[in-house]
């Protein structure tokens, strides 16, 4: 057994000074297990960093055994060689077909070891920097950090594991810092332009589709923040005459979990265009109902992935902070919430900062636009068909975006005394606050109307964010009307669930001085789903103010009985009080159910000086 790989001109080892567990591990992708390595000349000397990509020698596609070494050398390697003149494409240093007696323990794979029997190695250039995903999430917004442990080891700490003080600090840098958001927007504009230039070379000059564009496959260099495109493992050649490539994916059962051997799409879920998804098998349902030919991939497919990539970058703060599921595993998040026409296509910036430029949102929406019968027609301007046109729109949007630095007004500074300056500042801030609220409320209303016009339950996290923005920016005197509008929409499809109730109670907490609070709580308890009364009642009681209304009394009784296991007699008295109130039928049934147990019946029968059978019969009468 050896820890060295003997290459053509160099020998390679895994860099065990790198990584969270100092094992050199970088990532595991759809086709590779990636480690940071060190290359050394055969005769010794200086060591240089590189990337070691271990790929399986054989894979099964549609039941056929495929020689991955041959495919790589005949197809992918030739594509790489054709692109090497572009400095923004990752370099390949070596392809090592036989690992000899090299052996590397790896708990990321079933066999538990990487060796010559199962893998070959592609040696690539090491990019000193971050993936675009790492840059946006970790470097730019500090939504992930590395914490040092003993023995020189480290661990990753995600936002949802932060302390409340750490979360507050991070949130302030985003929600309270206008300049910070605009600086980030400026960076995203530049990244988009850079990637357009790279892909224009790859596709429009070299006739190659990447077909796996996503944040993890775009590197940001530490010095200069230039982009480098990596991982051409899914790429395909096209020609000027025939600009289409065909997916070789067999039909898949969408009811089964996706695996490397049986992927739903050609590319990566969440970023691959709808036409890249495999046809449905075994009576499972294909996730899209749009007009396209499944498996027919083109530059429009890569442009869709381009838009999905930067949609994620622009929404990264909200996606991470509002969804622990996305924070832990974005693949599952996209699979569970995005595999439908409404969520997957025409992505907007509804959930993210109001400060982002409207033209930027329009570009993202156009990149990810829902397919129609003519979407591949080069004369159809509703879609992008070239990176040159896309780049032109991005540059125009960038040039018309708000600037960050504001010039100082010298006359104002000299005209006022200190008192005058302070007064002017106070008035200015008051005006800015009033204007901000008015503008913010108008934008939030537009977003609400747009979302609710074609709403589905997978968009709840968007609904929640916009609802919060509406209450936060509502002018004085409009808060109650705004809440009523939100509540009416939430109640419109029948019983509300735990998430919807939690949102409404949270909004009530923001407007605790409302004279209509009792009415709002009554509505909540009247519309709640029986299965969720425990959670809903808990949220209502946590408002920390007692209200003299039926809804609050029932919520408190349910909370006391089911959560606190106290106040059994008081809860029974509440049950008797409202048992014939049909408006609260579900809440009454829930309260009866939590009281209907041997211990509570014993206590009630003793208090009422009657038998347990009579109490049980009383409960049966309620339903």
C-alpha atoms as one frame of an Amber mdcrd trajectory, in Angstrom:
protein
   0.000   0.000   0.000   1.281   3.472  -0.876   0.160   7.052  -0.384   1.801
   8.142  -3.664   0.405   8.162  -7.195   2.998   7.920  -9.944   2.080  10.109
 -12.899   3.668  10.909 -16.263   6.160  13.487 -15.029   5.224  13.960 -11.405
   4.241  11.959  -8.372   1.234  13.003  -6.344   0.108  12.749  -2.732  -2.996
  13.905  -0.889  -2.369  17.167   0.988  -3.166  16.127   4.572  -2.564  19.642
   5.868  -5.776  20.737   4.128  -9.429  20.287   5.016 -11.696  20.253   8.000
 -10.357  16.903   9.163  -6.930  17.368   7.609  -7.625  14.563   5.152  -7.403
  16.727   2.044 -11.059  16.160   1.121 -12.670  18.960  -0.900 -15.972  17.648
  -2.219 -17.870  14.770  -3.769 -19.655  15.459  -7.040 -21.839  13.581  -9.480
 -18.822  11.832 -11.029 -15.754  12.534  -8.861 -14.357  12.426  -5.353 -12.149
  15.477  -5.070  -9.060  15.958  -2.890  -6.421  18.637  -2.670  -3.071  17.192
  -3.653   0.641  17.969  -3.871   2.685  17.310  -6.982   6.433  16.721  -6.854
   8.926  16.004  -9.629  10.066  12.362  -9.770  13.509  13.401  -8.556  12.064
  15.429  -5.675  12.214  19.171  -5.141   9.494  21.783  -4.736   5.918  20.738
  -4.155   2.983  22.490  -5.814  -0.720  22.313  -5.046  -3.073  20.505  -7.415
  -6.502  18.869  -7.379  -6.880  15.091  -7.482 -10.187  13.971  -8.984 -10.811
  10.272  -8.448 -13.351   8.949 -10.951 -14.853   5.425 -11.093 -13.333   3.302
 -13.863 -16.695   1.835 -14.760 -20.273   3.036 -14.441 -23.574   1.549 -15.512
 -25.772   3.651 -17.798 -29.192   2.240 -18.600 -27.931  -1.197 -17.579 -24.818
  -1.037 -19.797 -21.308  -1.101 -18.344 -19.372   1.975 -19.529 -15.581   2.274
 -19.544 -15.229   5.755 -17.973 -11.471   5.944 -18.642 -12.016   5.486 -22.390
 -14.950   7.925 -22.458 -12.936  10.512 -20.552  -9.933  10.257 -22.880 -12.008
  10.151 -26.075 -14.467  12.910 -25.191 -13.916  15.015 -22.064 -10.129  15.254
 -22.302 -10.342  16.406 -25.909 -12.864  19.051 -24.898 -10.512  20.260 -22.157
  -7.589  20.357 -24.593  -9.661  22.460 -26.981 -10.355  24.995 -24.214  -6.911
  25.319 -22.654  -6.125  28.588 -24.443  -8.689  30.286 -22.179  -7.148  31.156
 -18.810 -10.576  31.092 -17.198 -10.947  27.341 -17.825  -9.339  25.009 -15.310
  -6.146  23.245 -16.517  -5.656  19.463 -16.639  -2.132  18.338 -15.741  -2.362
  14.567 -16.000  -4.638  11.555 -16.433  -3.485   8.500 -14.461  -5.247   5.341
 -15.591  -3.614   3.018 -13.044  -3.168   4.068  -9.432  -0.694   1.237  -8.827
  -0.575   0.288  -5.150  -2.012   3.652  -4.034  -4.728   3.323  -1.386  -6.786
   6.066   0.288  -9.401   5.409   3.020 -12.597   7.299   2.182 -15.792   7.150
   4.236 -17.695   9.031   1.492 -18.084   5.912  -0.698 -19.536   2.441  -0.140
 -16.266   0.563  -0.637 -14.550   2.774   1.961 -11.334   2.977  -0.057 -10.037
   4.567  -3.258  -7.579   2.304  -5.092  -6.576   1.001  -8.499  -9.339  -1.591
  -8.715 -12.129   0.969  -8.796 -10.763   4.399  -9.733  -8.547   6.403 -12.041
  -7.272   9.921 -11.335  -7.477  13.233 -13.200  -5.020  15.837 -11.934  -6.243
  19.412 -12.292  -4.981  22.875 -11.503  -5.638  24.042  -7.940  -7.560  27.334
  -7.847  -6.665  29.348  -4.759 -10.039  30.743  -3.819 -13.628  29.685  -3.264
 -16.441  28.200  -5.251 -19.047  30.848  -6.056 -21.349  29.191  -3.511 -18.660
  29.382  -0.821 -17.829  32.955  -1.704 -21.430  34.188  -1.473 -22.432  32.179
   1.580 -19.254  32.048   3.620 -16.847  34.766   2.549 -19.323  37.517   1.664
 -22.230  37.120   4.089 -20.580  35.029   6.849 -23.425  32.496   6.888 -21.007
  29.679   7.587 -17.786  29.606   9.578 -14.974  27.242  10.424 -14.478  26.574
  14.136 -11.175  25.274  15.443 -11.173  22.091  17.530  -8.442  20.233  19.382
  -5.679  18.316  17.559  -5.605  20.977  14.810  -8.986  19.836  13.506 -11.909
  22.072  12.558 -15.623  21.833  12.043 -18.136  23.683   9.879 -20.718  25.762
  11.762 -23.797  26.839   9.778 -25.898  29.945  10.408 -28.623  27.970  12.169
 -26.079  26.845  14.781 -24.946  30.408  15.529 -25.713  32.094  18.844 -28.431
  34.754  18.804 -25.765  37.486  19.074 -23.890  36.038  16.089 -27.098  35.871
  14.077 -27.950  39.472  14.963 -24.521  40.666  13.869 -24.791  38.866  10.522
 -28.368  40.071   9.963 -27.382  43.698  10.588 -24.747  43.520   7.864 -27.502
  42.650   5.376 -30.777  44.176   6.476 -29.430  47.441   7.881 -26.597  48.186
   5.487 -27.752  49.631   2.163 -24.182  50.049   0.894 -23.321  46.429   1.701
 -26.177  45.135  -0.435 -25.283  47.412  -3.343 -21.620  46.397  -3.171 -22.698
  42.771  -3.346 -24.992  43.555  -6.282 -22.036  45.198  -8.041 -19.930  42.068
  -7.488 -22.698  39.847  -8.849 -22.988  42.045 -11.937 -19.258  41.633 -12.551
 -19.379  37.876 -11.961 -22.248  37.590 -14.456 -20.304  39.538 -17.071 -17.173
  37.430 -16.466 -19.110  34.169 -16.824 -20.788  35.428 -20.005 -17.340  36.085
 -21.484 -16.125  32.603 -20.525 -19.227  30.861 -21.880 -19.198  32.946 -25.045
 -15.720  31.512 -25.715 -16.745  27.967 -24.732 -20.017  27.798 -26.651 -20.033
  30.404 -29.392 -16.377  30.007 -30.375 -15.575  26.392 -29.464 -19.106  24.941
 -29.897 -19.219  23.219 -26.517 -22.138  23.123 -24.059 -21.089  22.904 -20.413
 -24.428  21.462 -19.174 -23.597  21.567 -15.466 -23.374  25.257 -14.641 -23.970
  25.802 -10.934 -22.321  27.773  -8.088 -20.107  24.816  -7.100 -18.585  24.652
 -10.612 -17.559  28.299 -10.730 -14.424  29.262  -8.828 -13.651  32.768  -7.547
  -9.924  33.439  -7.279  -8.726  34.818  -3.961  -6.599  37.465  -5.645  -8.474
  39.486  -8.215 -11.838  37.742  -7.781 -11.721  36.398 -11.317 -13.933  33.476
 -12.296 -12.633  30.082 -13.415 -15.068  27.534 -14.852 -14.466  23.923 -13.782
 -15.933  20.425 -14.200 -16.685  19.714 -17.853 -17.699  16.137 -17.024 -21.190
  16.617 -18.507 -20.168  18.798 -21.474 -21.120  17.966 -25.069 -20.035  19.182
 -28.480 -22.369  20.898 -30.913 -21.874  22.413 -34.357 -22.878  25.638 -36.057
 -25.262  23.660 -38.248 -26.697  21.532 -35.435 -26.689  23.489 -32.205 -28.354
  20.749 -30.168 -27.016  17.927 -27.988 -29.125  14.977 -26.871 -29.252  13.619
 -23.338 -28.547   9.893 -23.010 -30.595   9.524 -19.826 -33.091   6.670 -19.680
 -36.563   7.185 -18.231 -36.635   7.514 -14.438 -39.187   6.903 -11.728 -39.717
  10.265 -10.036 -41.181   8.492  -7.024 -37.756   6.960  -6.294 -34.860   8.845
  -4.724 -32.341  10.273  -7.147 -28.926   8.574  -7.194 -25.703   8.923  -9.170
 -26.671   5.798 -11.116 -30.215   7.044 -11.745 -30.300  10.831 -12.003 -33.470
  12.782 -12.762 -31.646  15.193 -15.049 -28.584  15.755 -17.194 -26.733  18.185
 -14.936 -27.679  19.095 -11.379 -31.153  19.284  -9.894 -32.203  22.873  -9.223
 -29.991  24.328 -11.966 -30.545  22.073 -15.002 -33.086  23.414 -17.496 -36.476
  21.620 -17.694 -35.555  20.026 -21.042 -32.562  18.361 -19.358 -34.837  16.190
 -17.198 -35.388  12.544 -18.089 -38.804  11.312 -19.156 -40.961   9.713 -16.465
 -41.228   5.944 -16.065 -43.412   3.498 -14.104 -46.456   5.796 -14.030 -44.541
   8.468 -12.103 -45.290  12.098 -12.921 -42.936  14.248 -14.994 -42.424  17.472
 -12.984 -43.044  19.961 -15.830 -45.954  20.641 -18.186 -44.141  23.002 -20.561
 -43.586  22.801 -24.326 -40.197  21.265 -25.042 -38.601  18.091 -26.320 -37.146
  16.187 -23.340 -33.420  15.611 -23.695 -32.907  18.197 -26.448 -30.245  20.479
 -24.938 -28.889  23.738 -26.325 -27.299  27.047 -25.396 -30.706  28.006 -23.960
 -30.242  25.132 -21.475 -26.924  26.527 -20.227 -28.416  30.031 -20.085 -31.205
  28.670 -17.873 -28.543  27.246 -15.514 -26.732  30.598 -15.642 -29.917  32.342
 -14.453 -30.635  29.722 -11.772 -27.064  30.053 -10.493 -27.224  33.810 -10.035
 -30.791  33.624  -8.734 -29.392  31.509  -5.909 -26.488  33.931  -5.342 -28.848
  36.899  -5.059 -31.229  35.018  -2.756 -28.518  33.234  -0.768 -29.006  35.249
   2.428 -32.727  34.530   2.652 -32.398  30.948   1.430 -29.891  30.134   4.176
 -31.384  32.131   7.046 -35.023  31.274   6.330 -34.553  27.592   5.462 -32.511
  25.204   7.552 -33.237  22.581   4.900 -31.478  24.649   2.205 -28.647  25.442
   4.603 -27.968  21.739   5.156 -28.696  20.284   1.726 -29.704  22.469  -1.215
 -30.400  19.399  -3.396 -33.198  18.216  -1.095 -34.558  21.760  -0.838 -34.856
  22.087  -4.615 -36.260  18.555  -4.961 -38.928  19.079  -2.296 -40.016  22.613
  -3.212 -39.009  23.449  -6.790 -39.868  20.510  -9.050 -42.902  22.177 -10.612
 -43.425  24.783 -13.322 -44.341  27.704 -11.061 -41.342  27.504  -8.744 -38.677
  26.187 -11.124 -39.069  28.714 -13.940 -39.263  32.505 -14.323 -37.486  32.994
 -11.007 -37.757  36.450  -9.503 -36.262  38.247  -6.526 -39.463  38.276  -4.478
 -37.907  36.990  -1.277 -34.729  39.021  -1.301 -33.548  42.602  -0.760 -35.697
  45.450  -2.053 -32.495  47.241  -3.045 -31.635  44.915  -5.932 -32.067  46.515
  -9.339 -35.309  45.714 -11.203 -33.386  45.169 -14.452 -31.308  42.516 -12.712
 -34.474  40.684 -11.729 -35.749  40.903 -15.316 -32.532  39.298 -16.601 -32.843
  36.385 -14.148 -36.496  35.888 -15.092 -35.691  35.905 -18.808 -32.835  33.390
 -18.360 -35.108  30.997 -16.468 -38.271  31.706 -18.442 -40.845  28.935 -18.757
 -40.491  27.121 -22.076 -43.080  27.590 -24.831 -43.411  26.166 -28.342 -41.114
  28.817 -29.835 -38.484  29.110 -27.132 -35.728  27.794 -29.436 -36.634  30.200
 -32.250 -33.671  32.579 -32.564 -36.060  35.411 -33.433 -38.026  34.968 -30.214
 -36.761  37.847 -28.051 -38.573  36.544 -24.970 -35.580  34.213 -24.493 -31.801
  34.632 -24.587 -30.090  32.730 -27.417 -26.529  34.074 -27.089 -24.158  35.207
 -24.357 -23.380  38.349 -26.320 -26.987  39.541 -25.987 -27.141  38.436 -22.351
 -23.900  40.246 -21.547 -25.167  43.425 -23.223 -28.283  43.443 -21.011 -26.218
  42.823 -17.880 -23.838  45.678 -18.717 -26.777  48.002 -19.358 -28.353  47.017
 -16.033 -25.045  47.494 -14.222 -24.561  50.967 -15.706 -28.061  52.052 -14.686
 -27.918  50.568 -11.170 -27.849  52.908  -8.122 -24.388  54.111  -7.085 -23.067
  53.705  -3.565 -21.137  56.880  -2.841 -23.194  60.027  -2.290 -21.629  63.470
  -2.687 -21.594  65.849   0.268 -23.549  69.111  -0.076 -21.025  71.809   0.894
 -23.591  74.649   0.902 -25.774  72.852   3.400 -22.789  72.165   5.628 -21.703
  75.825   5.663 -25.162  77.394   5.915 -26.214  75.914   9.230 -24.960  76.203
  12.752 -24.465  73.053  14.800 -28.048  73.240  15.976 -29.249  73.769  12.449
 -27.227  70.816  11.198 -28.619  68.538  13.880 -32.141  69.690  13.119 -31.602
  69.163   9.395 -30.201  65.700  10.005 -33.173  64.754  12.170 -35.636  66.054
   9.589 -33.722  64.309   6.802 -33.713  60.992   8.605 -37.415  61.394   9.348
 -38.131  62.091   5.689 -35.949  59.182   4.576 -37.767  56.920   7.013 -41.169
  58.075   5.760 -40.125  57.749   2.116 -38.513  54.363   2.765 -41.666  53.050
   4.369 -43.862  54.401   1.580 -41.649  53.037  -1.185 -41.003  49.775   0.669
 -44.724  49.262   1.246 -45.489  49.882  -2.417 -42.835  47.402  -3.543 -44.017
  44.831  -1.000 -47.616  45.258  -2.228 -46.527  44.697  -5.829 -44.634  41.563
  -4.808 -47.630  40.320  -2.810 -50.020  40.841  -5.731 -47.618  39.144  -8.136
 -47.070  36.133  -5.882 -50.694  35.595  -4.846 -51.932  35.842  -8.442 -50.336
  32.456  -9.204 -49.551  31.042  -5.766 -48.787  27.457  -4.811 -47.816  25.998
  -1.442 -44.161  25.494  -2.385 -43.836  29.301  -2.357 -44.858  29.673   1.278
 -41.421  30.911   2.353 -41.798  33.758  -0.194 -45.298  34.521   1.098 -44.010
  34.666   4.677 -41.190  37.072   3.801 -43.399  39.446   1.810 -46.088  39.392
   4.515 -43.486  40.434   7.071 -42.302  43.224   4.737 -45.896  44.444   4.331
 -46.470  44.735   8.082 -43.020  46.244   8.663 -43.457  48.962   6.031 -47.216
  49.578   6.371 -47.969  53.301   6.939 -49.666  54.378  10.148 -53.340  53.536
   9.929 -52.891  50.793   7.334 -51.475  48.031   9.511 -54.836  46.461  10.351
 -56.065  46.538   6.761 -52.772  45.019   5.631 -52.953  42.208   8.178 -56.589
  41.521   7.223 -55.557  41.198   3.566 -52.801  38.729   4.467 -55.076  36.738
   6.759 -57.922  36.611   4.221 -55.615  35.147   1.583 -54.194  32.617   4.064
 -57.678  31.471   5.100 -58.997  31.308   1.520 -57.991  27.699   0.823 -59.599
  26.238   3.961 -57.941  25.117   7.195 -54.577  26.740   7.895 -51.612  24.613
   8.848 -48.942  25.091  11.516 -46.632  27.211   9.300 -49.412  29.543   8.177
 -50.648  29.976  11.743 -47.116  30.671  13.014 -46.737  33.373  10.360 -50.015
  35.051  11.335 -49.227  34.935  15.070 -45.758  36.358  14.367 -47.359  39.253
  12.486 -49.777  39.810  15.389 -46.775  40.083  17.677 -45.584  42.981  15.511
 -48.873  44.845  16.002 -49.758  44.055  19.619 -51.413  47.470  20.117 -54.131
  46.731  17.572 -57.647  47.240  18.894 -58.772  44.284  16.755 -56.467  41.716
  18.358 -59.339  39.653  19.795 -60.986  39.435  16.389 -57.732  38.274  14.795
 -57.165  35.572  17.434 -60.758  34.377  17.095 -60.264  34.069  13.323 -57.080
  32.050  13.874 -58.796  29.562  16.157 -61.805  29.315  13.851 -59.692  28.540
  10.781 -57.028  26.334  12.343 -56.592  22.709  11.369 -57.444  20.269  14.171
 -54.070  18.540  13.818 -52.168  21.763  14.503 -53.993  23.235  17.503 -51.205
  22.338  19.915 -48.618  24.397  18.040 -51.060  27.196  17.184 -52.295  27.509
  20.767 -48.715  27.609  22.032 -47.884  30.464  19.636 -50.965  32.439  20.671
 -50.242  32.057  24.400 -46.655  33.246  23.760 -48.008  36.636  22.679 -47.562
  37.355  26.408 -50.782  39.370  26.662 -54.083  37.928  27.858 -57.104  38.730
  25.702 -60.743  38.496  26.736 -62.086  36.528  23.792 -63.216  32.998  22.983
 -60.262  32.243  20.718 -57.704  33.161  23.353 -59.541  31.265  26.124 -59.684
  28.108  24.003 -56.040  28.456  22.953 -54.968  28.876  26.578 -57.068  25.901
  27.688 -55.578  23.656  24.964 -52.064  24.876  25.802 -52.517  24.337  29.564
 -53.974  20.865  29.131 -51.780  19.430  26.368 -48.485  21.238  26.924 -48.502
  22.294  30.569 -50.568  19.353  31.860 -52.199  21.796  34.298 -55.473  23.686
  34.846 -57.575  20.634  33.968 -60.683  21.890  35.762 -60.344  25.390  34.315
 -60.006  23.909  30.830 -63.103  21.790  31.405 -65.035  24.926  32.390 -63.871
  26.548  29.126 -65.092  23.477  27.230 -68.551  23.745  28.804 -68.642  27.478
  28.032 -68.006  27.101  24.301 -69.224  23.560  23.497 -72.225  24.860  21.534
 -70.348  27.631  19.734 -70.230  26.266  16.157 -67.764  28.934  15.020 -65.141
  27.262  17.228 -66.207  23.676  16.592 -62.706  22.418  15.665 -61.099  24.075
  18.703 -63.784  22.685  21.007 -63.275  19.165  19.625 -59.523  19.525  20.096
 -59.965  20.633  23.709 -62.353  17.743  24.348 -59.825  15.303  22.877 -56.959
  16.457  25.089 -59.213  16.230  28.164 -60.474  12.768  27.210 -58.040  10.630
  29.201 -58.346   8.624  32.396 -56.529  11.059  34.704 -58.386  14.159  33.489
 -61.741  12.341  33.598 -61.019  11.268  37.192 -60.252  14.849  38.241 -63.309
  16.257  36.436 -65.691  13.635  37.838 -64.472  14.363  41.384 -64.880  18.108
  40.836 -68.364  17.693  39.333 -69.327  15.090  41.943 -70.445  12.673  39.263
 -69.310   9.387  37.707 -66.622   8.911  35.098 -69.162   7.313  32.774 -71.244
  10.496  32.785 -68.177  12.588  31.898 -67.287  10.187  29.079 -70.858  10.367
  27.738 -70.679  14.155  27.918 -67.529  14.064  25.778 -69.240  11.754  23.259
 -72.042  14.296  22.834 -69.498  16.910  21.749 -68.286  14.779  18.847
